[in-house]
Short mmCIF file of C-alpha atoms in Angstrom, two decimals:
data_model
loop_
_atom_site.label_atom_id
_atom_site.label_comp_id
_atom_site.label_asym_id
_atom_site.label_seq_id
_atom_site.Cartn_x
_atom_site.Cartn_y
_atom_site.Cartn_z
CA UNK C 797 19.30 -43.32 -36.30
CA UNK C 798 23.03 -42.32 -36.14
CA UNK C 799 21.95 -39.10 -35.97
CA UNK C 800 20.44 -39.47 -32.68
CA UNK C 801 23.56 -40.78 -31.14
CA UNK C 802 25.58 -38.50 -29.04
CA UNK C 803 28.87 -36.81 -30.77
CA UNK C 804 31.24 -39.37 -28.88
CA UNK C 805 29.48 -43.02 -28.46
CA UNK C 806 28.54 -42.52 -32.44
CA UNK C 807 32.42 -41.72 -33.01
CA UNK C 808 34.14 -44.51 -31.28
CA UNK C 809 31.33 -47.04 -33.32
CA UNK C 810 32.28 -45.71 -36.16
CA UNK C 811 35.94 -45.92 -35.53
CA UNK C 812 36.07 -49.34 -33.98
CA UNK C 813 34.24 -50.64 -37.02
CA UNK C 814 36.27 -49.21 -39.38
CA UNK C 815 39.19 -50.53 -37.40
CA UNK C 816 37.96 -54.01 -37.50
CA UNK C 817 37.07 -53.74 -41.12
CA UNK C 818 40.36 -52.32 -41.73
CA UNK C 819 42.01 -55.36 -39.53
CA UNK C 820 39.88 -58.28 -41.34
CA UNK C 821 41.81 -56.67 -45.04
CA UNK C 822 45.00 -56.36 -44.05
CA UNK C 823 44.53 -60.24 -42.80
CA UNK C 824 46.45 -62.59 -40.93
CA UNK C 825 47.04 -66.44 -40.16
CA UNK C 826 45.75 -69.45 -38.70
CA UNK C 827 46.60 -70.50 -35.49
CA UNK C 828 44.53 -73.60 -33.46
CA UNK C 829 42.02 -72.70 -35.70
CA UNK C 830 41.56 -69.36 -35.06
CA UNK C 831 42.66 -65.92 -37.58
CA UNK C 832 45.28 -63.94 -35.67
CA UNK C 833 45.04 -60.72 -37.45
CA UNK C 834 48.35 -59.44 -38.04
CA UNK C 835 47.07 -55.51 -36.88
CA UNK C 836 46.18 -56.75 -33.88
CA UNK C 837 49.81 -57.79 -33.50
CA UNK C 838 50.62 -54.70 -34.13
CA UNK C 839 47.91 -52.37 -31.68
CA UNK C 840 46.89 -54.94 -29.28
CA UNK C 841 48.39 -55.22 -25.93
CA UNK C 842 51.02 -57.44 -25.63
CA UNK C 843 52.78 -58.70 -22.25
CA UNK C 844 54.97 -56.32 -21.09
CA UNK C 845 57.68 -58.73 -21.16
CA UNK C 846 57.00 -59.69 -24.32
CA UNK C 847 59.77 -58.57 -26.93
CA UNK C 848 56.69 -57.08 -29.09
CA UNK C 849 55.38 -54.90 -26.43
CA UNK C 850 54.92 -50.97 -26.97
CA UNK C 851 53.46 -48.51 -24.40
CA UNK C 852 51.34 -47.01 -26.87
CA UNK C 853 49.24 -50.59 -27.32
CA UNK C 854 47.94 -49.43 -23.68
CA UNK C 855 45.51 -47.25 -25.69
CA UNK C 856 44.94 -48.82 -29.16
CA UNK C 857 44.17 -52.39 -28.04
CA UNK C 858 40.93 -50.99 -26.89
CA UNK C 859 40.31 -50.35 -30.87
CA UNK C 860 40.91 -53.52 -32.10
CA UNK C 861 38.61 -56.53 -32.08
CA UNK C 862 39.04 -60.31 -32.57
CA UNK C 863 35.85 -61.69 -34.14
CA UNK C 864 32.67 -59.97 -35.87
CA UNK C 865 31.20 -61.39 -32.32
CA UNK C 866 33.40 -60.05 -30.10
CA UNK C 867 33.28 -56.21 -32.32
CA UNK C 868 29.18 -56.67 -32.31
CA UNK C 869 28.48 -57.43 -28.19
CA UNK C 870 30.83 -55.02 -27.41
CA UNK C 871 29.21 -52.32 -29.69
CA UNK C 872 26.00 -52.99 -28.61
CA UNK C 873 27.01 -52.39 -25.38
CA UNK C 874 28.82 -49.14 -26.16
CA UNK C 875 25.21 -48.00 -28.09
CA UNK C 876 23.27 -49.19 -25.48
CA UNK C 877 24.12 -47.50 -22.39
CA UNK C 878 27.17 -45.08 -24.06
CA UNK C 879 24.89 -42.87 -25.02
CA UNK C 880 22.74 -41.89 -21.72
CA UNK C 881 26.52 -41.95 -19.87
CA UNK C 882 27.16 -39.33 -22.24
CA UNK C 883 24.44 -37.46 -22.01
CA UNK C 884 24.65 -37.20 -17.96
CA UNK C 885 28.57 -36.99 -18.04
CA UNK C 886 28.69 -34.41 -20.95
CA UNK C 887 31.49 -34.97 -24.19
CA UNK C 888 34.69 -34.45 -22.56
CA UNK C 889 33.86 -36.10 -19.39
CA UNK C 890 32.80 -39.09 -21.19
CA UNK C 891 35.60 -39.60 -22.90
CA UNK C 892 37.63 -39.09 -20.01
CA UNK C 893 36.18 -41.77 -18.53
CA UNK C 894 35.82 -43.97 -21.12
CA UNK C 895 39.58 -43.79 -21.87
CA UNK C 896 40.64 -43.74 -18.26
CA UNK C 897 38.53 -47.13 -17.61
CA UNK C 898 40.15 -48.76 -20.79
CA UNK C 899 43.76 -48.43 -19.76
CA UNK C 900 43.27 -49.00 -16.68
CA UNK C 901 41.23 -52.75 -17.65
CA UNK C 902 44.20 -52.88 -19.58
CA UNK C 903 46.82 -52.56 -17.02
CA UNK C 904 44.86 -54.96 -14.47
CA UNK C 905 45.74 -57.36 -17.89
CA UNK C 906 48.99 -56.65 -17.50
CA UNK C 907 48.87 -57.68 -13.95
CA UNK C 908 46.69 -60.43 -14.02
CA UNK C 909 49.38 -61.89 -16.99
CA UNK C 910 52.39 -61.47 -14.79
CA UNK C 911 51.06 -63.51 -12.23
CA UNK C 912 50.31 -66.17 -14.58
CA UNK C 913 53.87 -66.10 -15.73
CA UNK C 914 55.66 -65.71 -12.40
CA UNK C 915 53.27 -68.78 -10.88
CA UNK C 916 54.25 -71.11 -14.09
CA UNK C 917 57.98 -70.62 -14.35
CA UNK C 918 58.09 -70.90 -10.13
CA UNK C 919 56.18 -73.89 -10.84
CA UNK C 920 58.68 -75.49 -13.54
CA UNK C 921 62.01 -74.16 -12.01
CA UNK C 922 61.91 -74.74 -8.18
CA UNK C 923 65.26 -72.44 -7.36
CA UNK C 924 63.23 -69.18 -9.89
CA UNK C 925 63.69 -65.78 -8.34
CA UNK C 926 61.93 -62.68 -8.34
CA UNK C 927 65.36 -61.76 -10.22
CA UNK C 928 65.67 -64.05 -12.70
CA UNK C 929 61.83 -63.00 -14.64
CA UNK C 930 63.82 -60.57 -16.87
CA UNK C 931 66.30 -63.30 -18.34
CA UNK C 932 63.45 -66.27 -18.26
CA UNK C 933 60.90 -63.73 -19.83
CA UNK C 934 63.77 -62.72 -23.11
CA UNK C 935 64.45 -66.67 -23.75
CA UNK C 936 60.09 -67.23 -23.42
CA UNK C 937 60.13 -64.51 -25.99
CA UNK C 938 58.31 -66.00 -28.71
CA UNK C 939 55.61 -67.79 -26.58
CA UNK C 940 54.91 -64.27 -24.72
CA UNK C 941 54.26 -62.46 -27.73
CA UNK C 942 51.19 -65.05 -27.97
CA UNK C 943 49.77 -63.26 -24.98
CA UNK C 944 48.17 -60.45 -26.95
CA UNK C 945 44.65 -58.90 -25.06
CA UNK C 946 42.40 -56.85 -27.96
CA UNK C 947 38.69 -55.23 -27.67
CA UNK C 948 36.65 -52.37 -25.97
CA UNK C 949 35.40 -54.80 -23.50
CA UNK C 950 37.22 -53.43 -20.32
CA UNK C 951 36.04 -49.39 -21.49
CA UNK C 952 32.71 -50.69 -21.94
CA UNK C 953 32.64 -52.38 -18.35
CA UNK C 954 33.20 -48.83 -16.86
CA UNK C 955 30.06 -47.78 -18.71
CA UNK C 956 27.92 -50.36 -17.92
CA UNK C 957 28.89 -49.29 -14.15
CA UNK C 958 28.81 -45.64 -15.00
CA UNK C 959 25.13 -46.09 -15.76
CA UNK C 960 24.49 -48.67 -12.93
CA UNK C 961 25.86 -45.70 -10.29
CA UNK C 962 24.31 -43.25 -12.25
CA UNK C 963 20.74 -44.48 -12.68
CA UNK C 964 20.89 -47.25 -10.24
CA UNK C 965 16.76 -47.64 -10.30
CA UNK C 966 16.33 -47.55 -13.88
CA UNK C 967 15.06 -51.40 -14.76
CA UNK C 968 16.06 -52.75 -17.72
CA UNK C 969 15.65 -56.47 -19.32
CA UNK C 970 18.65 -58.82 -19.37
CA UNK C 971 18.58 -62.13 -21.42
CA UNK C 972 17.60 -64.47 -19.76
CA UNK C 973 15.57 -62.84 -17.29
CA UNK C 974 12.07 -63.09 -18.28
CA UNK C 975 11.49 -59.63 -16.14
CA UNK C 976 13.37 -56.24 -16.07
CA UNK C 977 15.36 -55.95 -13.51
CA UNK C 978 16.97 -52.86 -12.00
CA UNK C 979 20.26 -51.04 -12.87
CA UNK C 980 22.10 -51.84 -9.98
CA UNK C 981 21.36 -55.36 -10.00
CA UNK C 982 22.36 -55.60 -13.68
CA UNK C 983 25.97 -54.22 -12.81
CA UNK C 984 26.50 -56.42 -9.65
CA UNK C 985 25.41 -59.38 -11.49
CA UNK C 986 27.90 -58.80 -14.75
CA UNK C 987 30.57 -57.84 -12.04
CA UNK C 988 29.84 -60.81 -9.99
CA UNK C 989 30.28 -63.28 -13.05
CA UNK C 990 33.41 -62.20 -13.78
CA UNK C 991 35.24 -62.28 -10.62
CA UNK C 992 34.01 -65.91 -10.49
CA UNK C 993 35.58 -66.81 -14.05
CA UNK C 994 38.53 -64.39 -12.95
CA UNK C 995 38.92 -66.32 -9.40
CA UNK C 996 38.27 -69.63 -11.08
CA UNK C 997 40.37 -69.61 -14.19
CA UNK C 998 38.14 -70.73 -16.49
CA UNK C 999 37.72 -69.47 -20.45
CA UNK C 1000 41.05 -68.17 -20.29
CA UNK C 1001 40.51 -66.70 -24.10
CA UNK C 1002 38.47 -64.26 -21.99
CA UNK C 1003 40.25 -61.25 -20.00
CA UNK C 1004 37.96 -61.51 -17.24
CA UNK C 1005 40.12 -59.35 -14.95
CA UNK C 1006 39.95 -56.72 -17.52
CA UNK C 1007 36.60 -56.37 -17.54
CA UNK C 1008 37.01 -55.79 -13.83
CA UNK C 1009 39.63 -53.57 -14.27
CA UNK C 1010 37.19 -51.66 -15.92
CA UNK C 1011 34.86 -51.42 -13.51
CA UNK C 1012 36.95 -50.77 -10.87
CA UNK C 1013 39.03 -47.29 -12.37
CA UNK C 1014 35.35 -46.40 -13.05
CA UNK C 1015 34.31 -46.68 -9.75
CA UNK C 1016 37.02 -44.86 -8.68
CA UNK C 1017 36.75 -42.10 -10.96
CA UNK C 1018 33.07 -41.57 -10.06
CA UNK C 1019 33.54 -41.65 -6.41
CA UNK C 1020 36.12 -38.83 -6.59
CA UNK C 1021 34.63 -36.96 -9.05
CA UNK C 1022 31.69 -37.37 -6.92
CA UNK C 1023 34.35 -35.56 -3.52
CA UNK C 1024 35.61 -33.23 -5.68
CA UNK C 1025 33.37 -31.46 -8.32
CA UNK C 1026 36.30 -28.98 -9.21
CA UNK C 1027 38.35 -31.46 -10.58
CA UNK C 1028 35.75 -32.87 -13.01
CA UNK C 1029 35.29 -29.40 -14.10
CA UNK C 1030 38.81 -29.57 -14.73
CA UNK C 1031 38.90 -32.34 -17.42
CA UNK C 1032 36.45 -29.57 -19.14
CA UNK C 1033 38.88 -27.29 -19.03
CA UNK C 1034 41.98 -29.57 -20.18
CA UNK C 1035 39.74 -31.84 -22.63
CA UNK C 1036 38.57 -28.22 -24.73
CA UNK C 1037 42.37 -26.60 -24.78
CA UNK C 1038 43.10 -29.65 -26.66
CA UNK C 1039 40.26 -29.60 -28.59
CA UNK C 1040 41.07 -25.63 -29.57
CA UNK C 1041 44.77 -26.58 -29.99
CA UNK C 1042 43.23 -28.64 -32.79
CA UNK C 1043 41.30 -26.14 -34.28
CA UNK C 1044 43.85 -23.23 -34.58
CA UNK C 1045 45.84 -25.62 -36.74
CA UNK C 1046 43.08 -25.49 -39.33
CA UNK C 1047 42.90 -21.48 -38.96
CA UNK C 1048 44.20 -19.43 -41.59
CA UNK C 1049 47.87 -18.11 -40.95
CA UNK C 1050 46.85 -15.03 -43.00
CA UNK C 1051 43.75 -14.18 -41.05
CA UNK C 1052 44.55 -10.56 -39.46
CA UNK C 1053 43.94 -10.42 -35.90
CA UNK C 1054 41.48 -8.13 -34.45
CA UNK C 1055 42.64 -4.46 -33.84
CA UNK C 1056 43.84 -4.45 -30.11
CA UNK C 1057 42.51 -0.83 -29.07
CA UNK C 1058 41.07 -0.49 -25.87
CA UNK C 1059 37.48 -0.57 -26.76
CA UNK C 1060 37.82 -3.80 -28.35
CA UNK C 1061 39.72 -5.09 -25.36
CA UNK C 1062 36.32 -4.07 -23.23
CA UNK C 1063 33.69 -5.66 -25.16
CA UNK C 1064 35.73 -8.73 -25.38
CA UNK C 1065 36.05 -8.29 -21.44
CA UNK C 1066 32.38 -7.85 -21.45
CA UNK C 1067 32.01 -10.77 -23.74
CA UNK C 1068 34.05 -13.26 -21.12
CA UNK C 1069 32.37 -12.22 -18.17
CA UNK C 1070 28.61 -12.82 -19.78
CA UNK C 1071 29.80 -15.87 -20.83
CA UNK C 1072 31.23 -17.43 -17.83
CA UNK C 1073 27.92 -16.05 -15.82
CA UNK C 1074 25.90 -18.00 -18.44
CA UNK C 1075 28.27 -21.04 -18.31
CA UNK C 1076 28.17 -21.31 -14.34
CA UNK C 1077 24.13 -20.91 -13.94
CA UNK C 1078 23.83 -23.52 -16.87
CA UNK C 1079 26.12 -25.97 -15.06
CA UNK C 1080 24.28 -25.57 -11.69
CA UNK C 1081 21.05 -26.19 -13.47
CA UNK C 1082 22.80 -29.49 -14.64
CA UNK C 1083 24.19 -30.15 -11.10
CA UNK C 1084 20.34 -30.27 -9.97
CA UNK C 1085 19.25 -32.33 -12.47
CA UNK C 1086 21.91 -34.83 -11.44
CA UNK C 1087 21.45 -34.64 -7.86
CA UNK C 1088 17.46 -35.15 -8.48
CA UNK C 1089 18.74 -38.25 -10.47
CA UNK C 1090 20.53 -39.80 -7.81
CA UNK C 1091 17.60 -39.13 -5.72
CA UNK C 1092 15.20 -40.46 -7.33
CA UNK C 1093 16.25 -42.07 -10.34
CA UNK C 1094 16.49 -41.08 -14.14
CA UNK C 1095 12.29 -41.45 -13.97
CA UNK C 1096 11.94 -38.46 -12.16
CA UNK C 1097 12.78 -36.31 -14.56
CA UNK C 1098 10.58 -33.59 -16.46
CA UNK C 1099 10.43 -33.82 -19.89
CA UNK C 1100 11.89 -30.26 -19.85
CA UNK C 1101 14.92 -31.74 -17.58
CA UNK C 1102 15.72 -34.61 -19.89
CA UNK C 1103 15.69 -32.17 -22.74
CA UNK C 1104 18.01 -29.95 -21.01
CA UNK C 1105 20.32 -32.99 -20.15
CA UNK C 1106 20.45 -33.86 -23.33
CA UNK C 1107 21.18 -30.68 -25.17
CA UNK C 1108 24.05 -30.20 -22.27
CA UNK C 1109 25.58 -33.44 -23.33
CA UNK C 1110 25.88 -32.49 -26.65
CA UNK C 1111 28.04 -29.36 -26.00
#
């Protein structure tokens, strides 16, 4: 079944599981009868007031998971719809945009956080000023390292809307609605609950404006990949130099390079150009397929197109 799962949703299952497995053994402590795991002390995202805040928690709090609940809805999720995101989007994109859509859930966090801590000292110290947060927030320094925000929840938003823009007719059931409903009316429903609990303040163990937060760099991101196709070539471009960075540290040092004459320069000249020509007609066969999707809906599709799709999302 794994197997089946495209090269990046089946990687960040298997890491966030191995993450929370890892986080449940190195333990923690009761607090208000709940565990706080002492690893998510340590990767999840913190205030940034608090004295325990690092910038680097902006990317691994997305990794870490309070509960065996809270791991398995947002997992689901991820294997639900991660996959066909993937698939459309291609690797690199996809995790581009998975990424992109967790920091930025976890900056609107941030945000939301400050407000609640500017509104409650203003409302316990009438003469508070805008310049006295730094000195309130160092002697609050124990309390604010309480405010600690874990899970995949706000990356997993962004593909949930990723896959509402992408295949907005596509109908799919949603408990409790006895009938399937359709993509687009999935998304605006989830995103329509949780501006409510956001605006309203309720379950506050919840980062509803996360989730939002989510959504909303995704939407962004879409749109202007949507403007500007060049530039979502680009994360190609960027996402694979890392990627061969990578691999030429696992090359031998004593590998001898080719011989550098000029009929090896040629072919290899030859080589490039036949591969970029193949490259460019394969992506504008992909660019059709997607336009026919957002035409007409994932549905539409040949047999022949989804296969092609798919074997371009695994590349």
């Amino acid at each position: 079944m794994m197997r089946s799962i495209p090269f990046a949703t089946k990687n960040l299952l298997i890491i966030n599981i191995i993450l929370f497995l890892a986080t449940v053994v190195y333990g923690g402590s009761e607090l208000a009868g709940e565990t706080q795991y002492r690893l998510n002390d340590l990767l999840g995202l913190h205030f940034f007031l608090a004295p325990d805040f690092r910038i680097y928690q902006l990317f691994t709090y997305m990794f870490m998971h309070g509960s065996f609940q809270h791991l398995f809805f947002n997992m689901f999720a991820l294997w639900m719809f991660g996959g066909i995101v993937e698939e459309t989007f291609g690797r690199n994109k996809f995790i581009f945009f998975y990424f992109v859509c967790g920091i930025g859930a976890g900056l609107f966090q941030e945000a939301a956080q400050f407000g609640e801590f500017y509104f409650a000292v203003k409302n316990q110290l009438p003469d508070f000023s805008f310049s006295d947060i730094a000195k309130v927030a160092h002697s609050s320094g124990n309390v604010l390292n309480l405010w600690t925000t874990v899970g995949a929840s706000g990356a997993v938003y962004g593909i949930l809307l990723a896959f509402g823009m992408l295949y907005p007719e596509q109908r799919i059931f949603i408990f409790p609605i006895p009938v399937p409903i359709k993509a687009k009316w999935f998304v605006m429903i989830y995103a329509g609950i949780e501006l409510f609990y956001a605006m309203s303040g309720t379950n506050s163990n919840v980062a509803h404006l996360a989730h939002l937060g989510g959504m909303v760099f995704g939407f962004i991101l879409i749109k202007y990949w949507q403007k500007h196709p060049a530039s979502a070539a680009r994360v190609d471009d960027v996402m694979n130099l890392f990627g061969n960075i990578g691999k030429k540290r696992f090359t031998n040092s004593n590998t001898r390079p080719p011989h550098q004459g000029s009929s090896t320069s040629t072919h290899h000249t030859n080589v490039d150009w036949d591969y970029n020509a193949k490259q460019k007609q394969e992506q504008k066969e992909v660019d059709e397929i997607l336009d026919k999707i957002r035409r007409n809906g994932y549905d539409s599709l040949t047999k022949e197109e989804k296969q092609r799709l798919f074997d371009q999302g695994k590349k």
